[in-house]
Short mmCIF file of C-alpha atoms in Angstrom, two decimals:
data_model
loop_
_atom_site.label_atom_id
_atom_site.label_comp_id
_atom_site.label_asym_id
_atom_site.label_seq_id
_atom_site.Cartn_x
_atom_site.Cartn_y
_atom_site.Cartn_z
CA ASP D 1 39.70 311.95 163.86
CA ILE D 2 42.06 309.61 162.04
CA GLN D 3 40.10 306.92 160.22
CA MET D 4 41.57 303.44 160.06
CA THR D 5 40.28 301.24 157.23
CA GLN D 6 41.03 297.52 157.24
CA SER D 7 40.74 295.13 154.34
CA PRO D 8 39.42 292.65 153.79
CA SER D 9 36.60 292.55 156.34
CA THR D 10 36.59 288.76 156.16
CA LEU D 11 39.33 286.43 154.99
CA SER D 12 38.89 282.69 154.45
CA ALA D 13 42.04 280.64 154.59
CA SER D 14 43.38 277.22 155.49
CA ALA D 15 45.91 276.12 158.05
CA GLY D 16 49.38 276.54 156.60
CA ASP D 17 48.40 279.46 154.35
CA ARG D 18 50.20 282.78 154.31
CA VAL D 19 47.79 285.67 154.79
CA THR D 20 48.04 289.44 154.77
CA ILE D 21 45.69 291.96 156.34
CA THR D 22 45.90 295.62 155.41
CA CYS D 23 45.15 298.74 157.43
CA ARG D 24 45.12 302.20 155.86
CA ALA D 25 45.22 305.43 157.85
CA SER D 26 43.39 308.54 156.64
CA GLN D 27 46.47 310.64 157.37
CA SER D 28 50.06 310.15 158.44
CA ILE D 29 50.50 308.28 161.71
CA ASN D 30 54.22 307.64 161.24
CA SER D 31 54.60 304.13 162.65
CA TRP D 32 52.33 304.62 165.64
CA LEU D 33 50.26 301.56 164.87
CA ALA D 34 49.40 298.47 166.87
CA TRP D 35 47.83 295.17 165.88
CA TYR D 36 45.60 293.12 168.17
CA GLN D 37 44.16 289.64 167.94
CA GLN D 38 40.73 288.97 169.41
CA ARG D 39 39.53 285.41 169.76
CA SER D 40 35.79 284.84 170.07
CA GLY D 41 34.47 285.99 173.43
CA LYS D 42 37.90 287.13 174.64
CA ALA D 43 39.68 290.41 175.17
CA PRO D 44 42.02 291.71 172.48
CA LYS D 45 45.65 290.67 172.74
CA LEU D 46 48.47 292.98 171.68
CA LEU D 47 50.58 291.41 168.91
CA ILE D 48 52.62 294.19 167.33
CA GLN D 49 53.51 297.76 168.24
CA LYS D 50 55.10 300.58 166.30
CA ALA D 51 53.95 298.89 163.09
CA SER D 52 56.53 296.10 163.09
CA THR D 53 57.79 295.32 166.62
CA ILE D 54 56.48 291.98 167.82
CA GLU D 55 55.48 291.69 171.44
CA SER D 56 57.29 289.27 173.67
CA GLY D 57 55.75 285.81 173.49
CA VAL D 58 54.06 286.36 170.12
CA PRO D 59 55.00 283.67 167.59
CA SER D 60 57.46 284.72 164.91
CA ARG D 61 55.01 283.76 162.15
CA PHE D 62 53.39 287.15 162.83
CA SER D 63 55.00 290.19 161.25
CA GLY D 64 54.07 293.77 160.51
CA SER D 65 55.21 296.34 157.99
CA ALA D 66 54.48 299.88 156.92
CA SER D 67 54.57 301.93 153.75
CA GLY D 68 53.36 305.49 154.11
CA THR D 69 49.84 305.30 155.46
CA ASP D 70 49.44 301.61 154.58
CA PHE D 71 50.20 298.93 157.13
CA THR D 72 50.14 295.16 156.83
CA LEU D 73 49.94 292.27 159.23
CA THR D 74 51.22 289.01 157.79
CA ILE D 75 50.86 285.54 159.22
CA SER D 76 53.35 283.32 157.45
CA SER D 77 51.79 279.91 158.12
CA LEU D 78 48.36 279.86 159.69
CA GLN D 79 47.87 277.75 162.79
CA PRO D 80 44.48 276.73 164.21
CA ASP D 81 44.83 279.27 167.04
CA ASP D 82 45.18 282.12 164.54
CA PHE D 83 41.57 282.03 163.36
CA ALA D 84 40.29 285.15 165.07
CA THR D 85 39.51 288.80 164.40
CA TYR D 86 42.38 291.25 163.98
CA TYR D 87 42.28 294.98 164.67
CA CYS D 88 44.70 297.77 163.95
CA GLN D 89 44.88 300.85 166.19
CA GLN D 90 46.57 304.18 165.64
CA TYR D 91 48.09 305.97 168.61
CA LYS D 92 49.51 308.97 166.79
CA SER D 93 46.81 311.33 168.02
CA TYR D 94 43.65 311.56 170.06
CA PRO D 95 41.16 310.10 169.86
CA TYR D 96 42.87 306.75 169.43
CA THR D 97 40.98 304.86 166.74
CA PHE D 98 40.71 301.25 165.67
CA GLY D 99 40.07 299.66 162.32
CA GLN D 100 36.76 297.89 161.90
CA GLY D 101 38.39 294.48 162.15
CA THR D 102 39.28 291.60 159.85
CA LYS D 103 37.75 288.23 160.64
CA LEU D 104 40.02 285.36 159.67
CA GLU D 105 37.90 282.29 159.00
CA ILE D 106 38.68 278.68 158.27
CA LYS D 107 38.09 277.88 154.61
CA GLN H 1 51.77 289.32 185.54
CA VAL H 2 49.30 292.20 185.58
CA GLN H 3 45.67 291.20 185.86
CA LEU H 4 42.61 293.41 185.45
CA HIS H 5 39.05 292.60 186.39
CA GLU H 6 35.93 294.61 185.64
CA SER H 7 32.93 294.68 187.94
CA GLY H 8 29.59 296.45 187.99
CA PRO H 9 25.94 296.14 187.00
CA GLY H 10 25.17 294.32 183.79
CA LEU H 11 21.92 296.19 183.23
CA VAL H 12 21.39 299.95 183.30
CA LYS H 13 18.21 301.86 182.54
CA PRO H 14 18.14 304.52 179.82
CA SER H 15 19.07 308.02 181.04
CA GLU H 16 20.85 306.60 184.10
CA THR H 17 24.57 306.39 184.82
CA LEU H 18 26.70 303.39 183.97
CA SER H 19 29.32 302.68 186.65
CA LEU H 20 32.12 300.14 186.37
CA THR H 21 35.21 299.43 188.45
CA CYS H 22 38.44 297.77 187.38
CA THR H 23 40.62 296.08 189.97
CA VAL H 24 44.31 295.75 189.15
CA SER H 25 46.50 293.03 190.63
CA GLY H 26 49.97 291.69 190.07
CA ASP H 27 51.78 295.00 189.73
CA SER H 28 51.82 298.60 190.88
CA MET H 29 49.60 301.12 189.12
CA SER H 30 52.36 303.69 189.33
CA GLY H 31 53.55 305.32 186.11
CA TYR H 32 50.91 303.85 183.84
CA TYR H 33 47.70 304.98 182.24
CA TRP H 34 44.51 303.06 183.01
CA GLY H 35 41.64 303.12 180.59
CA TRP H 36 38.44 301.85 179.11
CA ILE H 37 37.61 300.51 175.65
CA ARG H 38 34.18 299.33 174.63
CA GLN H 39 32.79 297.02 171.95
CA PRO H 40 29.11 296.97 170.96
CA PRO H 41 27.84 293.46 170.27
CA GLY H 42 29.18 292.24 166.92
CA LYS H 43 31.05 295.49 166.27
CA GLY H 44 34.50 296.97 166.56
CA LEU H 45 36.47 298.61 169.35
CA GLU H 46 36.04 302.18 170.58
CA TRP H 47 38.44 303.94 172.92
CA VAL H 48 36.49 305.60 175.75
CA GLY H 49 39.15 307.26 177.86
CA TYR H 50 41.87 306.80 180.44
CA ILE H 51 43.56 308.28 183.47
CA HIS H 52 47.23 308.58 184.27
CA TYR H 53 48.52 307.60 187.67
CA SER H 54 49.09 311.33 188.30
CA GLY H 55 45.36 311.95 187.82
CA SER H 56 45.39 313.45 184.32
CA THR H 57 42.48 312.28 182.23
CA TYR H 58 41.95 311.89 178.49
CA TYR H 59 38.57 311.20 176.92
CA ASN H 60 37.20 310.40 173.50
CA PRO H 61 35.62 313.70 172.35
CA SER H 62 32.55 311.80 171.18
CA LEU H 63 31.85 310.81 174.80
CA GLU H 64 33.65 313.52 176.75
CA SER H 65 30.55 315.32 177.99
CA ARG H 66 29.28 312.12 179.64
CA VAL H 67 32.43 310.30 180.78
CA THR H 68 34.42 310.37 183.99
CA VAL H 69 37.35 308.08 184.75
CA SER H 70 38.73 308.15 188.28
CA LEU H 71 41.48 306.40 190.22
CA ASP H 72 41.71 304.95 193.74
CA THR H 73 45.31 303.90 194.19
CA SER H 74 44.72 302.80 197.78
CA LYS H 75 42.48 300.05 196.44
CA ASN H 76 44.38 299.46 193.18
CA GLN H 77 41.22 300.36 191.30
CA PHE H 78 39.99 302.75 188.67
CA SER H 79 36.43 303.46 187.63
CA LEU H 80 34.27 304.54 184.72
CA LYS H 81 31.10 306.57 184.91
CA LEU H 82 29.04 307.20 181.78
CA SER H 83 25.97 309.35 182.28
CA SER H 84 22.70 309.66 180.37
CA VAL H 85 23.08 306.27 178.73
CA THR H 86 21.04 305.09 175.77
CA ALA H 87 20.77 301.78 173.95
CA ALA H 88 23.77 302.87 171.85
CA ASP H 89 25.93 302.51 174.95
CA THR H 90 25.20 298.78 175.17
CA ALA H 91 28.59 297.12 174.81
CA VAL H 92 31.24 294.94 176.34
CA TYR H 93 33.39 297.29 178.39
CA TYR H 94 37.05 296.41 178.77
CA CYS H 95 39.47 297.96 181.20
CA ALA H 96 43.07 298.02 180.07
CA ARG H 97 46.54 299.31 180.89
CA ARG H 98 48.14 301.79 178.52
CA ARG H 99 51.91 301.92 178.28
CA PRO H 100 53.63 305.09 179.54
CA VAL H 101 55.26 306.14 176.27
CA ALA H 102 52.97 304.61 173.67
CA GLY H 103 49.21 304.78 173.38
CA LEU H 104 48.67 301.08 173.07
CA PHE H 105 47.02 298.72 175.50
CA ASP H 106 49.09 295.80 176.70
CA TYR H 107 46.96 294.24 179.42
CA TRP H 108 43.18 293.88 179.28
CA GLY H 109 40.43 292.68 181.55
CA GLN H 110 38.12 289.94 180.34
CA GLY H 111 35.37 292.46 179.62
CA THR H 112 31.90 292.93 181.03
CA LEU H 113 28.68 293.28 179.06
CA VAL H 114 26.55 296.24 180.00
CA THR H 115 23.08 296.36 178.51
CA VAL H 116 21.05 299.56 178.50
CA SER H 117 17.38 298.69 178.66
CA SER H 118 14.30 299.54 180.66
#
């Protein structure tokens, strides 16, 4: 199985901050990576596909990038709604696997 | 707008079979994959399996011997059965739609908590 390792596990930040979350794959997944946002008690919401393509309706402050097996999700200016847990997911090969999550907390 | 809604018992006894149904509304099921992802309390997400509209199924190898996903297009529903459950199967179970050409999940149900306990 492809292991997906996110860092950090928890990130404390303030509204207006720029934050970056990293996801590392244990082997090449090309750009077959998605990012999801999960607010407390809610289902995950798809934000980004193919490492850097933002889904329709997702604010432009969200962006994704890739370098080899390292992937990043950047939020350029945190808004109150952005405090949530973020997951990466590889869909290069079965079984599809998720990172363990990064909880973005209010500082 | 596609909507998914899970239904089924919230409590299952150890060694029994967990059964959930997902009802899809707002769009046709044709051409898509329909699947299940679970999340133990306080933990991360685990892909369980899915079924294509054609009937082809794909399961997580870690669960494959116990999982069955089936489709009832006449009712716009698909179902999950997980046999021989233990406490480790306690989780929020989400149903979701997978896109045809990419293995990502674009629409999700709200999730249903299933607890395995005697």
